[in-house]
GROMACS .gro file of C-alpha atoms in nm:
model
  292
    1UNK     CA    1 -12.233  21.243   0.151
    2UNK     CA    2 -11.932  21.171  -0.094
    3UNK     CA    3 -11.737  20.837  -0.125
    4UNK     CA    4 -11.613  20.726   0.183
    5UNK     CA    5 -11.362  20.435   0.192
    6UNK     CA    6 -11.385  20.183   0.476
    7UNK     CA    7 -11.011  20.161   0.609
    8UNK     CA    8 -10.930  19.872   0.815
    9UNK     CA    9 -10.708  19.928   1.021
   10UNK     CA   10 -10.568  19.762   1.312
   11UNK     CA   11 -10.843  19.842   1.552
   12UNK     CA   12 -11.080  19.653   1.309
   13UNK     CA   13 -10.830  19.286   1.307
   14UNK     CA   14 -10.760  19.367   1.664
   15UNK     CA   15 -11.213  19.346   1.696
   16UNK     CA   16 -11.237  19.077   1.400
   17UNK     CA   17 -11.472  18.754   1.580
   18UNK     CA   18 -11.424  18.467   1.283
   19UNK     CA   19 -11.743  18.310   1.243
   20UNK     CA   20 -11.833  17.915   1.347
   21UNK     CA   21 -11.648  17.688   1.139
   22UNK     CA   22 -11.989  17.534   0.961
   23UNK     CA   23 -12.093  17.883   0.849
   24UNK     CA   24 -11.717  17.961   0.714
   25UNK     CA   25 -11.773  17.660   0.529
   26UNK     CA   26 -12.113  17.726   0.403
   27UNK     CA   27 -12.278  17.418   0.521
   28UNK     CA   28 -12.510  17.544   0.851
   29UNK     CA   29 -12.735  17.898   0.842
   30UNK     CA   30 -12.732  17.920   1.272
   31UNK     CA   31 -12.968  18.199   1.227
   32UNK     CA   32 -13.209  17.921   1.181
   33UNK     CA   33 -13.100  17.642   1.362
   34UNK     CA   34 -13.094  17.872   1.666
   35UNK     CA   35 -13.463  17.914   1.621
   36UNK     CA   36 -13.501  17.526   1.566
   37UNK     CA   37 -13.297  17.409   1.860
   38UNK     CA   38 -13.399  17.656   2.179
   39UNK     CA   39 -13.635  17.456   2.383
   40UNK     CA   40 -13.848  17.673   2.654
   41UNK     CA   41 -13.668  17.687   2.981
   42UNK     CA   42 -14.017  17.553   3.155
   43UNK     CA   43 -13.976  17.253   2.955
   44UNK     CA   44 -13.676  17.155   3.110
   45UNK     CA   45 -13.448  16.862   2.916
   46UNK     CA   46 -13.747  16.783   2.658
   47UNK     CA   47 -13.562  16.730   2.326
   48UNK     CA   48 -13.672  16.921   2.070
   49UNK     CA   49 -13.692  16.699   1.742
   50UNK     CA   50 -13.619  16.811   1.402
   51UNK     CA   51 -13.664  16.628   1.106
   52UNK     CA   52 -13.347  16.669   0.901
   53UNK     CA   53 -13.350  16.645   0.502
   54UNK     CA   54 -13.035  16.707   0.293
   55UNK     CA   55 -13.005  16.613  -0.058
   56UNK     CA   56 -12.649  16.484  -0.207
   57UNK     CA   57 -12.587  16.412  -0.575
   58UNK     CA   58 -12.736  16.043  -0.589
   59UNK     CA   59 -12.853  16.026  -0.190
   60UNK     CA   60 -13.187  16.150  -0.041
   61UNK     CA   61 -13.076  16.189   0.369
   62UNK     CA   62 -13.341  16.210   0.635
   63UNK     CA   63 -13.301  16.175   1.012
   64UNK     CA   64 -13.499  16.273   1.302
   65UNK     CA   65 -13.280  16.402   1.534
   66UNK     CA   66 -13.264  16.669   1.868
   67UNK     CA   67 -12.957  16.895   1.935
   68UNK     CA   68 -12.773  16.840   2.260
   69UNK     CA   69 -12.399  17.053   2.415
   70UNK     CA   70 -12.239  16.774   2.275
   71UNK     CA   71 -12.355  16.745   1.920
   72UNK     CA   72 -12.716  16.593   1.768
   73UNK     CA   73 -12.838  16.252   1.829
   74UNK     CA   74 -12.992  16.065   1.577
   75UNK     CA   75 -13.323  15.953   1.695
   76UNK     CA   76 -13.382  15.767   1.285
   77UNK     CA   77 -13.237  15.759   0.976
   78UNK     CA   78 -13.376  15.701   0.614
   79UNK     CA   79 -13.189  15.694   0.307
   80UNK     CA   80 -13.262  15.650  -0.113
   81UNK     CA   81 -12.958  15.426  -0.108
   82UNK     CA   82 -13.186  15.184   0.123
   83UNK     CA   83 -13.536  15.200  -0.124
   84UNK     CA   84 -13.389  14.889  -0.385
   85UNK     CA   85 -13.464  14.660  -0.098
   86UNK     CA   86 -13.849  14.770  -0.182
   87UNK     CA   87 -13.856  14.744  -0.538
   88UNK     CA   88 -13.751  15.118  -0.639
   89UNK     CA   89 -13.436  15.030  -0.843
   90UNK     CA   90 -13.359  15.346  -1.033
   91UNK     CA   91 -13.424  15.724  -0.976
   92UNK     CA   92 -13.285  15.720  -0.674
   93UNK     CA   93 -13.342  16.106  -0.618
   94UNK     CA   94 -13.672  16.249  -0.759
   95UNK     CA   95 -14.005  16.347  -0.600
   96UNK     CA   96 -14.115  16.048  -0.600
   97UNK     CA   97 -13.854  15.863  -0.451
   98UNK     CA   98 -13.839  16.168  -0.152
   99UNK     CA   99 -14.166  16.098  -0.057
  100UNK     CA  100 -14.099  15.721  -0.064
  101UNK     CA  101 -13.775  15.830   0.203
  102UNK     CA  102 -14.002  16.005   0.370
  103UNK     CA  103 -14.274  15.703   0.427
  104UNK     CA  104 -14.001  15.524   0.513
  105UNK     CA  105 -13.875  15.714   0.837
  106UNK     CA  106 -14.209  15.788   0.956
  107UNK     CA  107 -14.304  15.434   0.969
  108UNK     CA  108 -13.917  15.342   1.123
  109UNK     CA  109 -13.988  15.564   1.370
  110UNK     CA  110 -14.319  15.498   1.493
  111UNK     CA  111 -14.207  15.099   1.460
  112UNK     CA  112 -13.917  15.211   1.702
  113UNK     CA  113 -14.153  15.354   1.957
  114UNK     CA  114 -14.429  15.143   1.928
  115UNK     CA  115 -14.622  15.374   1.761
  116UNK     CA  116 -14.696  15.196   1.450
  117UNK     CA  117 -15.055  15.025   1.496
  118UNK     CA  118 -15.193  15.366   1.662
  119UNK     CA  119 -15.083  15.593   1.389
  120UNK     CA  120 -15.094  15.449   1.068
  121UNK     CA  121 -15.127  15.756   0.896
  122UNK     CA  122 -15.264  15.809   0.452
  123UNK     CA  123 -15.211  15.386   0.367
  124UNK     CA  124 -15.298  15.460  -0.015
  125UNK     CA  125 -15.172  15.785  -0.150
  126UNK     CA  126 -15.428  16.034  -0.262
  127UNK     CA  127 -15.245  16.379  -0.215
  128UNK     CA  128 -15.470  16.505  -0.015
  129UNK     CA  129 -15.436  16.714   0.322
  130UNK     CA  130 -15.345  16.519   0.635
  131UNK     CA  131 -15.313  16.553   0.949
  132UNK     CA  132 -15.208  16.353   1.215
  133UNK     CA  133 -15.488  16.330   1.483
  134UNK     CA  134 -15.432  16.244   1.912
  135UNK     CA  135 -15.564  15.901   1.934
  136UNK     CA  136 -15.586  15.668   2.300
  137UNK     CA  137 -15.366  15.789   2.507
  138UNK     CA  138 -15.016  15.869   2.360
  139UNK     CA  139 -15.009  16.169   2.078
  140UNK     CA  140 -14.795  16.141   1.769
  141UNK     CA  141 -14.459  16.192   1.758
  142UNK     CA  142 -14.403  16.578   1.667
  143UNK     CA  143 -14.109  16.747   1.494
  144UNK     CA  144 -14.039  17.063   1.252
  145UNK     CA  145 -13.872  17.056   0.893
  146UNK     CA  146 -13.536  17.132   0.879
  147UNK     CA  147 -13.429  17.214   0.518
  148UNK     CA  148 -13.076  17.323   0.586
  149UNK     CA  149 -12.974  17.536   0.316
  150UNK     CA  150 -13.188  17.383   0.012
  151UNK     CA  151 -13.462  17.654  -0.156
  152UNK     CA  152 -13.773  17.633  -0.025
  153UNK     CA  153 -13.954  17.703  -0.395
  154UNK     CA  154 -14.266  17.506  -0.484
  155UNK     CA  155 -14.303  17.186  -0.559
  156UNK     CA  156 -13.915  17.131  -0.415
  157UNK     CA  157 -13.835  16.764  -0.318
  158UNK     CA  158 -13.747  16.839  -0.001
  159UNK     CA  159 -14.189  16.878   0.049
  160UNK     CA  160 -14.174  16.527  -0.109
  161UNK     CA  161 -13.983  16.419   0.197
  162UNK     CA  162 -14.237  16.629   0.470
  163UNK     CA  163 -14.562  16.471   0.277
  164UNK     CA  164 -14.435  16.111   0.339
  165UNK     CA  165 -14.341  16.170   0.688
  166UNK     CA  166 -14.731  16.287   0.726
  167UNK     CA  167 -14.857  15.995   0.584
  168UNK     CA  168 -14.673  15.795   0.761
  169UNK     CA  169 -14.781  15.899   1.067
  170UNK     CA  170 -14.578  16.218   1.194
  171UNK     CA  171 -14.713  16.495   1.377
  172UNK     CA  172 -14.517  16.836   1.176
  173UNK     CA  173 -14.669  17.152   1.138
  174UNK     CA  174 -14.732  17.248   0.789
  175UNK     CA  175 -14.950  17.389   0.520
  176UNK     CA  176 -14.994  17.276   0.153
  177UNK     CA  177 -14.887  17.605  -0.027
  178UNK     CA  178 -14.557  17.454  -0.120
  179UNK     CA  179 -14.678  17.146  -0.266
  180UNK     CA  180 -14.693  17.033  -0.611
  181UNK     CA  181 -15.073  17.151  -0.748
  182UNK     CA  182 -15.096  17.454  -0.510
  183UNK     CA  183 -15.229  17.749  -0.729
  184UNK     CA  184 -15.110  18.084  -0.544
  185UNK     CA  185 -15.319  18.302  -0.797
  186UNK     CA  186 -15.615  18.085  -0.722
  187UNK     CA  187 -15.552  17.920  -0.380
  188UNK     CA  188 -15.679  17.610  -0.473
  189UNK     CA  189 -15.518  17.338  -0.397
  190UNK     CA  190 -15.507  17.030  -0.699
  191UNK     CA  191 -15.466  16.709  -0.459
  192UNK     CA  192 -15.456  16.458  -0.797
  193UNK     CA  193 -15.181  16.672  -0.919
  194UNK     CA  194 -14.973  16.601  -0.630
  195UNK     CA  195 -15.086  16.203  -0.639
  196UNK     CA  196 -14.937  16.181  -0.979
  197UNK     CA  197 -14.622  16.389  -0.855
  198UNK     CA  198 -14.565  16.151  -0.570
  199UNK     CA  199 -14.653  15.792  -0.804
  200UNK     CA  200 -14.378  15.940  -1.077
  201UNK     CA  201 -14.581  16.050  -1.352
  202UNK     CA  202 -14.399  16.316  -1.444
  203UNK     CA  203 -14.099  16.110  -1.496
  204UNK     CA  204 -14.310  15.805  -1.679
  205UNK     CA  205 -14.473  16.117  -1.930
  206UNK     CA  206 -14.138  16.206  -2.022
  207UNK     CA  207 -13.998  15.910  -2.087
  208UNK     CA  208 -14.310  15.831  -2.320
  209UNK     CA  209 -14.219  16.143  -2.479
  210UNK     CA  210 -13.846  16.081  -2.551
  211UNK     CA  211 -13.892  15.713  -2.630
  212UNK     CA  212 -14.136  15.884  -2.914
  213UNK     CA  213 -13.912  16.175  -2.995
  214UNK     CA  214 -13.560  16.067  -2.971
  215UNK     CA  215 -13.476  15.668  -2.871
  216UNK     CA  216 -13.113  15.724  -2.838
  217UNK     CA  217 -13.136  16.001  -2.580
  218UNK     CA  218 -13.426  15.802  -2.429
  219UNK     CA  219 -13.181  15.508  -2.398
  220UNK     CA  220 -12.862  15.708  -2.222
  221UNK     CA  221 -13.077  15.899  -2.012
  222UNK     CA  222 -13.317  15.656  -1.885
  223UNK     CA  223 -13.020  15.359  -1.896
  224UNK     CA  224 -13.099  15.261  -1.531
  225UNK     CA  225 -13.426  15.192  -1.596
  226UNK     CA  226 -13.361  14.994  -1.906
  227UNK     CA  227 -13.136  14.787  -1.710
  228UNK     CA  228 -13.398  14.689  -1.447
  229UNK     CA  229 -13.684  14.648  -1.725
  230UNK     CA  230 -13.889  14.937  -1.577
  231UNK     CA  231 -14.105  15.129  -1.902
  232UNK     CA  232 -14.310  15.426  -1.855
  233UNK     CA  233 -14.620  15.240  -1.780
  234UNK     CA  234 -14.425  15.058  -1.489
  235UNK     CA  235 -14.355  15.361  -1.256
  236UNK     CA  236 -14.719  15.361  -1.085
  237UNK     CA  237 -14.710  15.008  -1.003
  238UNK     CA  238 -14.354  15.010  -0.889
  239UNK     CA  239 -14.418  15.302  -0.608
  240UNK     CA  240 -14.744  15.176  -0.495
  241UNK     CA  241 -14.557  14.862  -0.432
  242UNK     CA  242 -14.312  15.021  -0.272
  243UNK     CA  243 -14.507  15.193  -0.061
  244UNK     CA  244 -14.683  14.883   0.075
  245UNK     CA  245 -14.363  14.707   0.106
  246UNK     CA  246 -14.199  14.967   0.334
  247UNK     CA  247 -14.546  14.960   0.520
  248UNK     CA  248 -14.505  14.604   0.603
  249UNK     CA  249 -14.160  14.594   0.704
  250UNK     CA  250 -13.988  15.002   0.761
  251UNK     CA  251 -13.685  14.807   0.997
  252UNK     CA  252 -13.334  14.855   0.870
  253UNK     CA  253 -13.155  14.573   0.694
  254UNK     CA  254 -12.950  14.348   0.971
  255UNK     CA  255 -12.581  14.466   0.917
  256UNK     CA  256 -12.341  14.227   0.705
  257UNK     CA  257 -12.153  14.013   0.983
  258UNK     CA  258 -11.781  14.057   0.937
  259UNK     CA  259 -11.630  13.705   0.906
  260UNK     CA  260 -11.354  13.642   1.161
  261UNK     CA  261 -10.965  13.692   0.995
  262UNK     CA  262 -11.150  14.052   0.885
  263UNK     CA  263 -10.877  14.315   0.888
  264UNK     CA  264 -10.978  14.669   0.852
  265UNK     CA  265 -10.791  14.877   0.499
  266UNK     CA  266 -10.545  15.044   0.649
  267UNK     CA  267 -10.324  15.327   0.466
  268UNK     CA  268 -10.082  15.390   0.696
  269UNK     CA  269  -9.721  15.330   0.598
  270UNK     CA  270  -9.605  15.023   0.849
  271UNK     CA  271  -9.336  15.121   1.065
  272UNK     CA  272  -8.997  14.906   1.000
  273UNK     CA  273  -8.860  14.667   1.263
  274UNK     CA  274  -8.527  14.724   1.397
  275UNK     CA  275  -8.370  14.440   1.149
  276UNK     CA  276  -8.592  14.622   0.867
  277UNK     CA  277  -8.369  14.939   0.969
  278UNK     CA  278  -8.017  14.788   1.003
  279UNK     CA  279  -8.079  14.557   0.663
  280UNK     CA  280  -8.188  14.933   0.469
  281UNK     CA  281  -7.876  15.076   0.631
  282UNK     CA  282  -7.632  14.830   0.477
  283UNK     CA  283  -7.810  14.797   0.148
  284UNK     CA  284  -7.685  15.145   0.151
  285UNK     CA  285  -7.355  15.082   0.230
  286UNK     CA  286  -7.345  14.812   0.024
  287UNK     CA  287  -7.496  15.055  -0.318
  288UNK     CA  288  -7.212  15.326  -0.181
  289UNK     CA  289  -6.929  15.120  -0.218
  290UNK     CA  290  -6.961  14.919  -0.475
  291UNK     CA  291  -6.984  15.293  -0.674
  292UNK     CA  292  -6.662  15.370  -0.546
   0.00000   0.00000   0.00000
């Protein structure tokens, strides 16, 4: 069959559906998030929780949440911005600081529904598989991974997220295929690989390296650690502290009271009184004739 060329017409704009504003955009892929959101019809108005992950240029995001007609509720949220209140001052978005994000929420959110002393999930990392086990009477709070738009590829930090919502305590289906020291060739699965992933040595082992090789390009691009005092040696020690840290306290820091005279920016050009008016008016006059 030769060249044909598609021709469109008016019948085609008269047909033409424009797609959901989020997709135009390029922020939502609904092919999945209708598969994430349908809940059975037999169980009735169960929500079905997701937990969320997105990944800005200096933020780590995650948030349990459960779609309703309305919009989603947020059920918890967990940010990188929050992990300096536990001692993890710089490298703000890496692996290891994804899985500290992700510690963080699972322990919020069992905290939230008293959850917290039953499941107590992996208290000193190993990298190993986990699983969250039914124990007494009330199971684990479940949800699925929601990764948006970002590449699931190996080793990706949004796995760094999903392994410290585990061992924190969260019931989510998963496997450990896409974690750092999976072998696909072999199968085998390297569970001190992914320790070191999660403690930072792959940062601290390249920062050894470039404070060997090159001291002024170890000095701008590890800057924010300088500033805090953290060396290379210093990154084990500063997650596992971390990790305790957001073990013994996961609640959200109180919000800053707002002292009373408080008034809110505002932007918005004031509107002029009715002497503001008749003053501009015969400043006007005024400017006119005195030109004349």
């Amino acid at each position: 069959m030769g060249f044909v060329k598609v021709v469109k017409n008016k019948a085609y704009f008269k047909r033409f559906q424009v797609k959901y504003r989020r997709r135009r955009e390029g922020k939502t892929d609904y092919f999945a998030r209708k598969r994430l959101i349908v809940q059975n019809k037999n169980k009735y108005n169960t929500p079905k929780y997701r937990l969320i992950v997105r990944f800005t240029n200096k933020t780590i995001i995650a948030q349990v949440a459960y779609a309703t007609i309305e919009g989603d509720k947020v059920v918890a949220d967990a940010r990188s911005s929050e992990l300096p209140r536990y001692g993890i001052k710089a490298g703000l978005t890496n692996y290891a600081a994804s899985y500290a994000v992700g510690l963080l929420l699972a322990r919020r959110l069992n905290q939230k529904y008293k959850l917290d002393d039953t499941y107590k999930g992996v208290e000193k990392v190993d990298g190993e598989d986990y699983y969250v086990e039914k124990e007494g009477e009330r199971g684990a709070f479940y949800c699925v991974l929601d990764v948006g738009l970002s590449r699931t590829s190996a080793g990706a930090r949004v796995f760094g997220v999903l392994k410290g919502a585990v061992d924190g305590g969260l019931d989510i289906p998963h496997s450990n295929k896409r974690f750092p020291g999976y072998n696909p060739e072999t199968s085998d699965y390297d569970a001190a690989a992914h320790r070191a992933r999660i403690l930072g040595s792959h940062v601290s082992n390249y920062m050894q390296q470039l404070l060997e090789e090159d001291n002024d390009a170890y000095k701008r691009q590890f800057a924010a650690y300088l500033k805090e005092g953290i060396m290379p040696d210093m990154l084990e020690g500063v997650y596992t502290s971390a990790h305790a840290a957001i073990r013994a306290d996961p609640s959200p820091a109180p919000k800053k009271e707002k002292p009373a005279d408080y008034k809110p920016k505002s932007y918005k050009k004031q509107r002029m009184s009715l002497a503001q008016k008749k003053g501009r008016v015969a400043q006007k006059k005024a400017a006119f004739l005195a030109l004349q």
